[in-house]
Amino acid sequence: MRILLRVKPGASRTAVNGRYDGPGGPALVVAVSARAVEGQATKAVLAAVAAAFAVRRSAVTLVRGATSRDKLVEVDGDEAALSSRLAELLG
């Protein structure tokens, strides 16, 4: 399942929830405490998404947006369970 993300680096705490209606369509908001330096925020985002969807970190792959606040990730797993969890997180 591919999921659009809107990243907020440098947040006070890590959180995966909320909706951002951007130019690419609705995106899941991911706040991470890591700064956007040398890929640290991207690594933290992938780990946070894996934890939020209860999958292994290796099941989350960055498709596009390595240096952007808007990212597209691929999450491998049960499609129905992932869709249900995404709906919960988007609120």
Coordinates of C-alpha atoms in Angstrom, one line a residue:
M1 CA 0.0 0.0 0.0
R2 CA 1.4 3.4 -0.9
I3 CA 0.8 6.3 1.5
L4 CA 1.5 10.0 1.1
L5 CA 3.2 11.6 4.1
R6 CA 3.7 15.2 5.3
V7 CA 6.7 15.3 7.6
K8 CA 7.3 17.8 10.4
P9 CA 10.9 17.4 11.5
G10 CA 12.2 18.9 14.7
A11 CA 9.0 18.3 16.6
S12 CA 9.0 18.0 20.4
R13 CA 7.9 14.3 20.1
T14 CA 7.2 11.7 17.5
A15 CA 3.6 11.3 16.4
V16 CA 1.9 9.7 13.5
N17 CA -1.6 11.1 13.1
G18 CA -3.6 13.8 11.4
R19 CA -4.4 14.8 7.9
Y20 CA -2.7 17.3 5.6
D21 CA -4.6 18.3 2.4
G22 CA -1.8 19.2 0.1
P23 CA -1.4 19.6 -3.7
G24 CA -0.8 15.8 -4.0
G25 CA -4.0 14.9 -2.1
P26 CA -4.6 14.0 1.5
A27 CA -1.4 13.0 3.4
L28 CA -0.8 11.4 6.8
V29 CA 1.1 13.8 9.1
V30 CA 4.3 12.4 10.7
A31 CA 6.1 14.5 13.3
V32 CA 9.6 13.4 14.3
S33 CA 12.0 14.9 16.7
A34 CA 15.0 14.3 14.4
R35 CA 16.2 17.2 12.4
A36 CA 16.3 17.2 8.6
V37 CA 20.1 16.8 8.5
E38 CA 21.8 14.0 6.6
G39 CA 18.7 11.9 6.2
Q40 CA 18.1 11.6 10.0
A41 CA 14.4 12.8 9.7
T42 CA 13.7 10.4 6.9
K43 CA 15.1 7.4 8.9
A44 CA 13.0 8.5 11.9
V45 CA 9.9 8.8 9.7
L46 CA 10.2 5.3 8.3
A47 CA 10.6 3.9 11.8
A48 CA 7.6 5.9 13.1
V49 CA 5.4 4.7 10.2
A50 CA 6.5 1.1 10.8
A51 CA 5.6 1.4 14.4
A52 CA 2.2 3.1 13.7
F53 CA 1.2 0.3 11.3
A54 CA 2.6 -2.5 13.5
V55 CA 4.9 -3.8 10.8
R56 CA 8.7 -4.4 10.7
R57 CA 10.9 -1.5 9.7
S58 CA 11.9 -3.5 6.6
A59 CA 8.3 -3.5 5.4
V60 CA 8.4 0.3 4.9
T61 CA 10.2 1.6 1.8
L62 CA 10.7 5.2 0.7
V63 CA 9.4 5.6 -2.9
R64 CA 9.9 9.3 -3.4
G65 CA 10.8 12.5 -1.4
A66 CA 14.1 11.7 0.3
T67 CA 14.8 15.4 0.8
S68 CA 11.3 16.7 0.8
R69 CA 8.7 17.3 3.5
D70 CA 6.2 15.4 1.2
K71 CA 7.1 11.7 1.0
L72 CA 5.6 8.6 -0.6
V73 CA 6.2 5.3 1.1
E74 CA 5.3 1.7 0.4
V75 CA 4.1 -0.3 3.3
D76 CA 4.0 -4.1 2.9
G77 CA 1.4 -6.1 4.8
D78 CA -2.2 -7.1 5.0
E79 CA -4.0 -4.5 2.7
A80 CA -7.3 -4.6 4.7
A81 CA -5.5 -4.1 8.1
L82 CA -3.3 -1.3 6.6
S83 CA -6.3 0.5 5.1
S84 CA -8.2 0.3 8.4
R85 CA -5.2 1.7 10.4
L86 CA -4.7 4.5 7.9
A87 CA -8.3 5.6 8.2
E88 CA -7.9 5.7 12.0
L89 CA -4.7 7.7 11.8
L90 CA -6.1 10.2 9.3
G91 CA -9.0 10.9 11.7

